[in-house]
mmCIF file of N, CA and C in Angstrom:
data_model
loop_
_atom_site.group_PDB
_atom_site.id
_atom_site.type_symbol
_atom_site.label_atom_id
_atom_site.label_comp_id
_atom_site.label_asym_id
_atom_site.label_seq_id
_atom_site.Cartn_x
_atom_site.Cartn_y
_atom_site.Cartn_z
ATOM 1 N N MET A 1 -27.396 -1.042 -30.240
ATOM 2 C CA MET A 1 -27.836 -0.557 -28.944
ATOM 3 C C MET A 1 -28.099 -1.713 -27.991
ATOM 4 N N LYS A 2 -28.761 -2.795 -28.553
ATOM 5 C CA LYS A 2 -29.044 -3.954 -27.714
ATOM 6 C C LYS A 2 -27.754 -4.594 -27.240
ATOM 7 N N ASN A 3 -26.770 -4.656 -28.133
ATOM 8 C CA ASN A 3 -25.489 -5.242 -27.766
ATOM 9 C C ASN A 3 -24.802 -4.443 -26.661
ATOM 10 N N ILE A 4 -24.894 -3.148 -26.740
ATOM 11 C CA ILE A 4 -24.268 -2.289 -25.731
ATOM 12 C C ILE A 4 -24.949 -2.499 -24.388
ATOM 13 N N ARG A 5 -26.299 -2.540 -24.387
ATOM 14 C CA ARG A 5 -27.036 -2.779 -23.145
ATOM 15 C C ARG A 5 -26.696 -4.149 -22.570
ATOM 16 N N LYS A 6 -26.633 -5.132 -23.451
ATOM 17 C CA LYS A 6 -26.328 -6.486 -23.022
ATOM 18 C C LYS A 6 -24.933 -6.535 -22.381
ATOM 19 N N ARG A 7 -23.970 -5.920 -23.046
ATOM 20 C CA ARG A 7 -22.608 -5.870 -22.520
ATOM 21 C C ARG A 7 -22.563 -5.110 -21.199
ATOM 22 N N LEU A 8 -23.295 -4.033 -21.148
ATOM 23 C CA LEU A 8 -23.346 -3.217 -19.941
ATOM 24 C C LEU A 8 -23.955 -4.020 -18.790
ATOM 25 N N ASN A 9 -25.055 -4.719 -19.054
ATOM 26 C CA ASN A 9 -25.687 -5.545 -18.030
ATOM 27 C C ASN A 9 -24.745 -6.653 -17.553
ATOM 28 N N ILE A 10 -24.048 -7.269 -18.503
ATOM 29 C CA ILE A 10 -23.089 -8.319 -18.136
ATOM 30 C C ILE A 10 -21.970 -7.712 -17.294
ATOM 31 N N SER A 11 -21.488 -6.573 -17.714
ATOM 32 C CA SER A 11 -20.407 -5.899 -16.990
ATOM 33 C C SER A 11 -20.846 -5.524 -15.576
ATOM 34 N N ILE A 12 -22.056 -5.005 -15.465
ATOM 35 C CA ILE A 12 -22.589 -4.633 -14.148
ATOM 36 C C ILE A 12 -22.748 -5.882 -13.281
ATOM 37 N N SER A 13 -23.250 -6.956 -13.858
ATOM 38 C CA SER A 13 -23.436 -8.207 -13.118
ATOM 39 C C SER A 13 -22.096 -8.745 -12.616
ATOM 40 N N VAL A 14 -21.104 -8.753 -13.485
ATOM 41 C CA VAL A 14 -19.777 -9.231 -13.103
ATOM 42 C C VAL A 14 -19.212 -8.353 -11.992
ATOM 43 N N THR A 15 -19.377 -7.059 -12.116
ATOM 44 C CA THR A 15 -18.887 -6.130 -11.098
ATOM 45 C C THR A 15 -19.575 -6.384 -9.765
ATOM 46 N N LEU A 16 -20.891 -6.557 -9.777
ATOM 47 C CA LEU A 16 -21.640 -6.813 -8.547
ATOM 48 C C LEU A 16 -21.214 -8.129 -7.904
ATOM 49 N N ILE A 17 -21.024 -9.150 -8.726
ATOM 50 C CA ILE A 17 -20.576 -10.444 -8.205
ATOM 51 C C ILE A 17 -19.191 -10.289 -7.586
ATOM 52 N N SER A 18 -18.317 -9.581 -8.273
ATOM 53 C CA SER A 18 -16.962 -9.362 -7.761
ATOM 54 C C SER A 18 -16.990 -8.610 -6.438
ATOM 55 N N LEU A 19 -17.785 -7.556 -6.380
ATOM 56 C CA LEU A 19 -17.884 -6.770 -5.156
ATOM 57 C C LEU A 19 -18.452 -7.597 -4.011
ATOM 58 N N THR A 20 -19.450 -8.406 -4.319
ATOM 59 C CA THR A 20 -20.032 -9.281 -3.302
ATOM 60 C C THR A 20 -18.985 -10.265 -2.796
ATOM 61 N N PHE A 21 -18.227 -10.854 -3.726
ATOM 62 C CA PHE A 21 -17.180 -11.799 -3.357
ATOM 63 C C PHE A 21 -16.120 -11.120 -2.484
ATOM 64 N N ILE A 22 -15.682 -9.946 -2.891
ATOM 65 C CA ILE A 22 -14.683 -9.196 -2.121
ATOM 66 C C ILE A 22 -15.232 -8.863 -0.742
ATOM 67 N N SER A 23 -16.470 -8.388 -0.698
ATOM 68 C CA SER A 23 -17.091 -8.035 0.578
ATOM 69 C C SER A 23 -17.171 -9.244 1.504
ATOM 70 N N CYS A 24 -17.561 -10.393 0.958
ATOM 71 C CA CYS A 24 -17.645 -11.621 1.766
ATOM 72 C C CYS A 24 -16.270 -12.019 2.268
ATOM 73 N N ASN A 25 -15.270 -11.918 1.407
ATOM 74 C CA ASN A 25 -13.913 -12.272 1.824
ATOM 75 C C ASN A 25 -13.391 -11.328 2.903
ATOM 76 N N GLU A 26 -13.700 -10.039 2.749
ATOM 77 C CA GLU A 26 -13.276 -9.081 3.767
ATOM 78 C C GLU A 26 -13.936 -9.387 5.102
ATOM 79 N N LYS A 27 -15.227 -9.713 5.069
ATOM 80 C CA LYS A 27 -15.933 -10.058 6.307
ATOM 81 C C LYS A 27 -15.308 -11.294 6.934
ATOM 82 N N LYS A 28 -14.990 -12.314 6.101
ATOM 83 C CA LYS A 28 -14.371 -13.529 6.619
ATOM 84 C C LYS A 28 -13.004 -13.214 7.208
ATOM 85 N N THR A 29 -12.240 -12.375 6.514
ATOM 86 C CA THR A 29 -10.911 -12.013 7.000
ATOM 87 C C THR A 29 -11.006 -11.278 8.328
ATOM 88 N N VAL A 30 -11.903 -10.322 8.420
ATOM 89 C CA VAL A 30 -12.093 -9.584 9.662
ATOM 90 C C VAL A 30 -12.544 -10.530 10.761
ATOM 91 N N LYS A 31 -13.504 -11.389 10.433
ATOM 92 C CA LYS A 31 -14.013 -12.332 11.425
ATOM 93 C C LYS A 31 -12.908 -13.291 11.857
ATOM 94 N N ASN A 32 -12.145 -13.835 10.901
ATOM 95 C CA ASN A 32 -11.050 -14.744 11.232
ATOM 96 C C ASN A 32 -9.998 -14.046 12.083
ATOM 97 N N THR A 33 -9.689 -12.813 11.756
ATOM 98 C CA THR A 33 -8.716 -12.049 12.530
ATOM 99 C C THR A 33 -9.210 -11.859 13.955
ATOM 100 N N GLN A 34 -10.493 -11.538 14.098
ATOM 101 C CA GLN A 34 -11.058 -11.360 15.432
ATOM 102 C C GLN A 34 -11.034 -12.657 16.212
ATOM 103 N N VAL A 35 -11.352 -13.761 15.558
ATOM 104 C CA VAL A 35 -11.334 -15.064 16.223
ATOM 105 C C VAL A 35 -9.908 -15.413 16.631
ATOM 106 N N GLU A 36 -8.952 -15.234 15.717
ATOM 107 C CA GLU A 36 -7.560 -15.539 16.027
ATOM 108 C C GLU A 36 -7.057 -14.658 17.164
ATOM 109 N N LYS A 37 -7.435 -13.387 17.114
ATOM 110 C CA LYS A 37 -6.998 -12.463 18.159
ATOM 111 C C LYS A 37 -7.559 -12.889 19.506
ATOM 112 N N SER A 38 -8.831 -13.262 19.529
ATOM 113 C CA SER A 38 -9.433 -13.663 20.793
ATOM 114 C C SER A 38 -8.832 -14.975 21.284
ATOM 115 N N LYS A 39 -8.456 -15.874 20.352
ATOM 116 C CA LYS A 39 -7.821 -17.117 20.745
ATOM 117 C C LYS A 39 -6.469 -16.841 21.382
ATOM 118 N N SER A 40 -5.660 -15.986 20.761
ATOM 119 C CA SER A 40 -4.320 -15.734 21.268
ATOM 120 C C SER A 40 -4.337 -14.712 22.404
ATOM 121 N N GLU A 41 -5.399 -13.971 22.506
ATOM 122 C CA GLU A 41 -5.465 -12.880 23.480
ATOM 123 C C GLU A 41 -5.501 -13.390 24.918
ATOM 124 N N GLU A 42 -6.301 -14.374 25.191
ATOM 125 C CA GLU A 42 -6.538 -14.828 26.567
ATOM 126 C C GLU A 42 -5.877 -16.179 26.800
ATOM 127 N N LYS A 43 -4.910 -16.221 27.719
ATOM 128 C CA LYS A 43 -4.270 -17.474 28.120
ATOM 129 C C LYS A 43 -4.091 -17.442 29.630
ATOM 130 N N PHE A 44 -4.442 -18.529 30.247
ATOM 131 C CA PHE A 44 -4.311 -18.655 31.704
ATOM 132 C C PHE A 44 -5.084 -17.560 32.438
ATOM 133 N N GLY A 45 -6.143 -17.069 31.788
ATOM 134 C CA GLY A 45 -6.950 -16.014 32.386
ATOM 135 C C GLY A 45 -6.305 -14.639 32.285
ATOM 136 N N LEU A 46 -5.265 -14.519 31.435
ATOM 137 C CA LEU A 46 -4.546 -13.251 31.296
ATOM 138 C C LEU A 46 -4.573 -12.793 29.842
ATOM 139 N N SER A 47 -4.835 -11.505 29.649
ATOM 140 C CA SER A 47 -4.775 -10.939 28.302
ATOM 141 C C SER A 47 -3.311 -10.901 27.861
ATOM 142 N N GLU A 48 -3.098 -10.667 26.590
ATOM 143 C CA GLU A 48 -1.716 -10.596 26.094
ATOM 144 C C GLU A 48 -0.965 -9.453 26.772
ATOM 145 N N ASP A 49 -1.632 -8.323 27.000
ATOM 146 C CA ASP A 49 -0.965 -7.209 27.683
ATOM 147 C C ASP A 49 -0.526 -7.597 29.096
ATOM 148 N N LYS A 50 -1.376 -8.335 29.804
ATOM 149 C CA LYS A 50 -1.029 -8.790 31.163
ATOM 150 C C LYS A 50 0.129 -9.781 31.115
ATOM 151 N N ARG A 51 0.113 -10.656 30.097
ATOM 152 C CA ARG A 51 1.208 -11.621 29.958
ATOM 153 C C ARG A 51 2.513 -10.899 29.642
ATOM 154 N N LYS A 52 2.428 -9.832 28.878
ATOM 155 C CA LYS A 52 3.632 -9.036 28.589
ATOM 156 C C LYS A 52 4.172 -8.402 29.874
ATOM 157 N N GLU A 53 3.273 -7.885 30.714
ATOM 158 C CA GLU A 53 3.686 -7.316 32.008
ATOM 159 C C GLU A 53 4.360 -8.384 32.855
ATOM 160 N N LEU A 54 3.725 -9.550 32.917
ATOM 161 C CA LEU A 54 4.273 -10.665 33.687
ATOM 162 C C LEU A 54 5.657 -11.035 33.159
ATOM 163 N N PHE A 55 5.800 -11.084 31.852
ATOM 164 C CA PHE A 55 7.084 -11.408 31.225
ATOM 165 C C PHE A 55 8.155 -10.408 31.655
ATOM 166 N N LYS A 56 7.829 -9.132 31.621
ATOM 167 C CA LYS A 56 8.786 -8.097 32.041
ATOM 168 C C LYS A 56 9.165 -8.268 33.511
ATOM 169 N N GLU A 57 8.193 -8.575 34.338
ATOM 170 C CA GLU A 57 8.462 -8.766 35.767
ATOM 171 C C GLU A 57 9.318 -10.009 36.005
ATOM 172 N N THR A 58 9.096 -11.035 35.226
ATOM 173 C CA THR A 58 9.910 -12.244 35.344
ATOM 174 C C THR A 58 11.357 -11.953 34.941
ATOM 175 N N VAL A 59 11.529 -11.230 33.851
ATOM 176 C CA VAL A 59 12.871 -10.856 33.404
ATOM 177 C C VAL A 59 13.553 -9.984 34.474
ATOM 178 N N SER A 60 12.808 -9.074 35.046
ATOM 179 C CA SER A 60 13.336 -8.220 36.110
ATOM 180 C C SER A 60 13.753 -9.046 37.329
ATOM 181 N N ALA A 61 12.948 -10.045 37.678
ATOM 182 C CA ALA A 61 13.269 -10.931 38.807
ATOM 183 C C ALA A 61 14.573 -11.679 38.536
ATOM 184 N N GLU A 62 14.714 -12.175 37.320
ATOM 185 C CA GLU A 62 15.945 -12.874 36.948
ATOM 186 C C GLU A 62 17.137 -11.931 36.983
ATOM 187 N N ASP A 63 16.947 -10.715 36.487
ATOM 188 C CA ASP A 63 18.024 -9.722 36.501
ATOM 189 C C ASP A 63 18.472 -9.396 37.926
ATOM 190 N N LYS A 64 17.504 -9.252 38.834
ATOM 191 C CA LYS A 64 17.847 -8.948 40.236
ATOM 192 C C LYS A 64 18.645 -10.085 40.862
ATOM 193 N N ALA A 65 18.223 -11.308 40.631
ATOM 194 C CA ALA A 65 18.933 -12.461 41.193
ATOM 195 C C ALA A 65 20.331 -12.581 40.589
ATOM 196 N N ASN A 66 20.444 -12.340 39.291
ATOM 197 C CA ASN A 66 21.755 -12.404 38.637
ATOM 198 C C ASN A 66 22.673 -11.275 39.108
ATOM 199 N N ALA A 67 22.125 -10.101 39.333
ATOM 200 C CA ALA A 67 22.922 -8.974 39.842
ATOM 201 C C ALA A 67 23.445 -9.291 41.245
ATOM 202 N N PHE A 68 22.586 -9.891 42.072
ATOM 203 C CA PHE A 68 23.001 -10.316 43.410
ATOM 204 C C PHE A 68 24.182 -11.280 43.302
ATOM 205 N N GLN A 69 24.052 -12.270 42.408
ATOM 206 C CA GLN A 69 25.097 -13.277 42.241
ATOM 207 C C GLN A 69 26.417 -12.638 41.796
ATOM 208 N N ARG A 70 26.366 -11.746 40.815
ATOM 209 C CA ARG A 70 27.585 -11.082 40.332
ATOM 210 C C ARG A 70 28.249 -10.257 41.429
ATOM 211 N N ALA A 71 27.426 -9.511 42.181
ATOM 212 C CA ALA A 71 27.969 -8.660 43.250
ATOM 213 C C ALA A 71 28.650 -9.507 44.330
ATOM 214 N N LYS A 72 28.002 -10.595 44.703
ATOM 215 C CA LYS A 72 28.576 -11.492 45.716
ATOM 216 C C LYS A 72 29.871 -12.121 45.207
ATOM 217 N N GLN A 73 29.882 -12.563 43.967
ATOM 218 C CA GLN A 73 31.083 -13.172 43.400
ATOM 219 C C GLN A 73 32.235 -12.170 43.351
ATOM 220 N N ASP A 74 31.905 -10.929 42.971
ATOM 221 C CA ASP A 74 32.943 -9.892 42.934
ATOM 222 C C ASP A 74 33.524 -9.644 44.325
ATOM 223 N N SER A 75 32.659 -9.624 45.338
ATOM 224 C CA SER A 75 33.144 -9.373 46.698
ATOM 225 C C SER A 75 34.004 -10.527 47.201
ATOM 226 N N VAL A 76 33.690 -11.747 46.804
ATOM 227 C CA VAL A 76 34.484 -12.911 47.204
ATOM 228 C C VAL A 76 35.854 -12.884 46.513
ATOM 229 N N LEU A 77 35.880 -12.428 45.268
ATOM 230 C CA LEU A 77 37.160 -12.341 44.556
ATOM 231 C C LEU A 77 38.152 -11.443 45.289
ATOM 232 N N ASN A 78 37.644 -10.415 45.925
ATOM 233 C CA ASN A 78 38.510 -9.468 46.650
ATOM 234 C C ASN A 78 39.106 -10.068 47.923
ATOM 235 N N LEU A 79 38.590 -11.204 48.364
ATOM 236 C CA LEU A 79 39.080 -11.830 49.596
ATOM 237 C C LEU A 79 40.378 -12.612 49.369
ATOM 238 N N LYS A 80 40.768 -12.815 48.143
ATOM 239 C CA LYS A 80 41.997 -13.530 47.793
ATOM 240 C C LYS A 80 42.051 -14.913 48.447
ATOM 241 N N LEU A 81 41.005 -15.700 48.185
ATOM 242 C CA LEU A 81 40.911 -17.054 48.711
ATOM 243 C C LEU A 81 41.649 -18.021 47.789
ATOM 244 N N ASP A 82 42.009 -19.182 48.358
ATOM 245 C CA ASP A 82 42.620 -20.192 47.484
ATOM 246 C C ASP A 82 41.523 -20.802 46.610
ATOM 247 N N LYS A 83 41.945 -21.602 45.645
ATOM 248 C CA LYS A 83 41.030 -22.144 44.638
ATOM 249 C C LYS A 83 39.894 -22.959 45.263
ATOM 250 N N THR A 84 40.188 -23.775 46.258
ATOM 251 C CA THR A 84 39.181 -24.619 46.902
ATOM 252 C C THR A 84 38.160 -23.758 47.653
ATOM 253 N N GLN A 85 38.652 -22.781 48.397
ATOM 254 C CA GLN A 85 37.754 -21.892 49.158
ATOM 255 C C GLN A 85 36.881 -21.068 48.202
ATOM 256 N N LEU A 86 37.505 -20.594 47.128
ATOM 257 C CA LEU A 86 36.775 -19.793 46.140
ATOM 258 C C LEU A 86 35.654 -20.619 45.504
ATOM 259 N N LYS A 87 35.956 -21.853 45.150
ATOM 260 C CA LYS A 87 34.960 -22.745 44.557
ATOM 261 C C LYS A 87 33.804 -22.970 45.531
ATOM 262 N N LYS A 88 34.135 -23.175 46.790
ATOM 263 C CA LYS A 88 33.119 -23.392 47.823
ATOM 264 C C LYS A 88 32.230 -22.157 47.985
ATOM 265 N N GLU A 89 32.840 -20.984 48.035
ATOM 266 C CA GLU A 89 32.088 -19.729 48.169
ATOM 267 C C GLU A 89 31.185 -19.487 46.954
ATOM 268 N N TYR A 90 31.715 -19.747 45.767
ATOM 269 C CA TYR A 90 30.923 -19.580 44.551
ATOM 270 C C TYR A 90 29.716 -20.519 44.543
ATOM 271 N N HIS A 91 29.921 -21.737 45.026
ATOM 272 C CA HIS A 91 28.820 -22.690 45.099
ATOM 273 C C HIS A 91 27.737 -22.181 46.061
ATOM 274 N N LEU A 92 28.136 -21.652 47.207
ATOM 275 C CA LEU A 92 27.172 -21.096 48.169
ATOM 276 C C LEU A 92 26.418 -19.900 47.577
ATOM 277 N N ILE A 93 27.140 -19.075 46.862
ATOM 278 C CA ILE A 93 26.516 -17.909 46.212
ATOM 279 C C ILE A 93 25.506 -18.360 45.167
ATOM 280 N N GLU A 94 25.855 -19.402 44.420
ATOM 281 C CA GLU A 94 24.937 -19.923 43.406
ATOM 282 C C GLU A 94 23.655 -20.444 44.053
ATOM 283 N N ILE A 95 23.782 -21.124 45.178
ATOM 284 C CA ILE A 95 22.606 -21.620 45.900
ATOM 285 C C ILE A 95 21.745 -20.447 46.376
ATOM 286 N N GLN A 96 22.381 -19.433 46.940
ATOM 287 C CA GLN A 96 21.640 -18.247 47.406
ATOM 288 C C GLN A 96 20.939 -17.554 46.236
ATOM 289 N N SER A 97 21.626 -17.441 45.126
ATOM 290 C CA SER A 97 21.057 -16.789 43.946
ATOM 291 C C SER A 97 19.853 -17.573 43.414
ATOM 292 N N ASP A 98 19.972 -18.902 43.376
ATOM 293 C CA ASP A 98 18.850 -19.740 42.923
ATOM 294 C C ASP A 98 17.640 -19.581 43.840
ATOM 295 N N GLU A 99 17.885 -19.541 45.140
ATOM 296 C CA GLU A 99 16.790 -19.357 46.105
ATOM 297 C C GLU A 99 16.136 -17.992 45.925
ATOM 298 N N LEU A 100 16.967 -16.979 45.692
ATOM 299 C CA LEU A 100 16.450 -15.631 45.478
ATOM 300 C C LEU A 100 15.613 -15.579 44.200
ATOM 301 N N MET A 101 16.102 -16.236 43.145
ATOM 302 C CA MET A 101 15.361 -16.278 41.877
ATOM 303 C C MET A 101 14.003 -16.938 42.095
ATOM 304 N N LYS A 102 13.976 -18.054 42.806
ATOM 305 C CA LYS A 102 12.706 -18.740 43.080
ATOM 306 C C LYS A 102 11.763 -17.837 43.869
ATOM 307 N N LYS A 103 12.313 -17.141 44.850
ATOM 308 C CA LYS A 103 11.497 -16.229 45.666
ATOM 309 C C LYS A 103 10.876 -15.136 44.800
ATOM 310 N N TYR A 104 11.688 -14.498 43.971
ATOM 311 C CA TYR A 104 11.182 -13.421 43.113
ATOM 312 C C TYR A 104 10.130 -13.939 42.126
ATOM 313 N N LYS A 105 10.396 -15.102 41.523
ATOM 314 C CA LYS A 105 9.447 -15.647 40.552
ATOM 315 C C LYS A 105 8.156 -16.080 41.242
ATOM 316 N N THR A 106 8.262 -16.588 42.470
ATOM 317 C CA THR A 106 7.065 -16.964 43.220
ATOM 318 C C THR A 106 6.204 -15.735 43.488
ATOM 319 N N GLU A 107 6.838 -14.611 43.774
ATOM 320 C CA GLU A 107 6.097 -13.363 43.984
ATOM 321 C C GLU A 107 5.321 -12.995 42.720
ATOM 322 N N VAL A 108 5.954 -13.171 41.564
ATOM 323 C CA VAL A 108 5.297 -12.850 40.286
ATOM 324 C C VAL A 108 4.134 -13.808 40.033
ATOM 325 N N THR A 109 4.354 -15.106 40.225
ATOM 326 C CA THR A 109 3.280 -16.070 39.963
ATOM 327 C C THR A 109 2.104 -15.869 40.905
ATOM 328 N N LYS A 110 2.392 -15.515 42.154
ATOM 329 C CA LYS A 110 1.293 -15.247 43.097
ATOM 330 C C LYS A 110 0.528 -13.994 42.697
ATOM 331 N N LYS A 111 1.261 -12.979 42.282
ATOM 332 C CA LYS A 111 0.624 -11.719 41.884
ATOM 333 C C LYS A 111 -0.376 -11.949 40.741
ATOM 334 N N TYR A 112 0.001 -12.804 39.784
ATOM 335 C CA TYR A 112 -0.843 -13.038 38.610
ATOM 336 C C TYR A 112 -1.693 -14.306 38.746
ATOM 337 N N ASN A 113 -1.579 -14.966 39.890
ATOM 338 C CA ASN A 113 -2.375 -16.152 40.187
ATOM 339 C C ASN A 113 -2.217 -17.238 39.119
ATOM 340 N N ILE A 114 -0.963 -17.575 38.827
ATOM 341 C CA ILE A 114 -0.663 -18.621 37.858
ATOM 342 C C ILE A 114 0.324 -19.609 38.485
ATOM 343 N N THR A 115 0.503 -20.739 37.812
ATOM 344 C CA THR A 115 1.444 -21.748 38.289
ATOM 345 C C THR A 115 2.841 -21.454 37.736
ATOM 346 N N GLU A 116 3.805 -22.153 38.298
ATOM 347 C CA GLU A 116 5.183 -22.021 37.820
ATOM 348 C C GLU A 116 5.282 -22.469 36.359
ATOM 349 N N GLU A 117 4.584 -23.531 36.017
ATOM 350 C CA GLU A 117 4.587 -24.040 34.638
ATOM 351 C C GLU A 117 3.978 -23.018 33.677
ATOM 352 N N GLN A 118 2.906 -22.352 34.094
ATOM 353 C CA GLN A 118 2.281 -21.322 33.251
ATOM 354 C C GLN A 118 3.235 -20.143 33.065
ATOM 355 N N GLU A 119 3.948 -19.795 34.116
ATOM 356 C CA GLU A 119 4.942 -18.704 34.018
ATOM 357 C C GLU A 119 6.004 -19.070 32.988
ATOM 358 N N LYS A 120 6.449 -20.321 32.999
ATOM 359 C CA LYS A 120 7.448 -20.771 32.024
ATOM 360 C C LYS A 120 6.898 -20.677 30.609
ATOM 361 N N GLN A 121 5.637 -21.063 30.424
ATOM 362 C CA GLN A 121 5.025 -21.000 29.099
ATOM 363 C C GLN A 121 4.897 -19.560 28.620
ATOM 364 N N ILE A 122 4.543 -18.665 29.526
ATOM 365 C CA ILE A 122 4.417 -17.246 29.167
ATOM 366 C C ILE A 122 5.800 -16.672 28.850
ATOM 367 N N SER A 123 6.807 -17.066 29.609
ATOM 368 C CA SER A 123 8.173 -16.611 29.326
ATOM 369 C C SER A 123 8.626 -17.093 27.948
ATOM 370 N N PHE A 124 8.311 -18.334 27.629
ATOM 371 C CA PHE A 124 8.650 -18.866 26.314
ATOM 372 C C PHE A 124 7.913 -18.092 25.219
ATOM 373 N N GLU A 125 6.633 -17.809 25.459
ATOM 374 C CA GLU A 125 5.842 -17.030 24.498
ATOM 375 C C GLU A 125 6.477 -15.657 24.290
ATOM 376 N N GLY A 126 6.898 -15.030 25.386
ATOM 377 C CA GLY A 126 7.523 -13.713 25.289
ATOM 378 C C GLY A 126 8.806 -13.736 24.478
ATOM 379 N N LEU A 127 9.607 -14.759 24.671
ATOM 380 C CA LEU A 127 10.845 -14.888 23.899
ATOM 381 C C LEU A 127 10.542 -15.179 22.438
ATOM 382 N N GLU A 128 9.576 -16.052 22.213
ATOM 383 C CA GLU A 128 9.191 -16.438 20.858
ATOM 384 C C GLU A 128 8.648 -15.249 20.064
ATOM 385 N N LYS A 129 7.891 -14.384 20.744
ATOM 386 C CA LYS A 129 7.262 -13.242 20.068
ATOM 387 C C LYS A 129 8.076 -11.960 20.213
ATOM 388 N N ASN A 130 9.274 -12.079 20.782
ATOM 389 C CA ASN A 130 10.175 -10.927 20.940
ATOM 390 C C ASN A 130 9.530 -9.779 21.699
ATOM 391 N N TRP A 131 8.844 -10.087 22.802
ATOM 392 C CA TRP A 131 8.264 -9.030 23.623
ATOM 393 C C TRP A 131 9.399 -8.222 24.247
ATOM 394 N N PRO A 132 9.143 -6.941 24.512
ATOM 395 C CA PRO A 132 10.187 -6.125 25.143
ATOM 396 C C PRO A 132 10.561 -6.676 26.531
ATOM 397 N N LEU A 133 11.842 -6.605 26.851
ATOM 398 C CA LEU A 133 12.313 -7.119 28.126
ATOM 399 C C LEU A 133 12.154 -6.098 29.255
ATOM 400 N N GLU A 134 12.003 -4.868 28.891
ATOM 401 C CA GLU A 134 11.865 -3.802 29.913
ATOM 402 C C GLU A 134 10.623 -2.978 29.652
#
């Protein structure tokens, strides 16, 4: 009987120690997850959700500028220009498209009150984390 009680007490002690250890580890894991989440959550004064919105708007701005460029290039192709004239027109269209892209991206950076460099970092983060483009 004494042996059974002794074994039972040892078993209970081991179980309690194990449960305490598991509980402590779970608390640490939860706490670490919360700390990591809060670290990654806020960048440049923007939550991850806001950065995702900004990323989508940046992609949309690029799409609009690229669509403008394609449409202009297509319309120039219909003019049946010689190679030199076509090259010159394409170069002008590229300049206009770049200016339009800068304008659209500036609107996004102003809206979110960030710098151009911060926008680039957020865009890189979005690509790295495979955020939705639309």
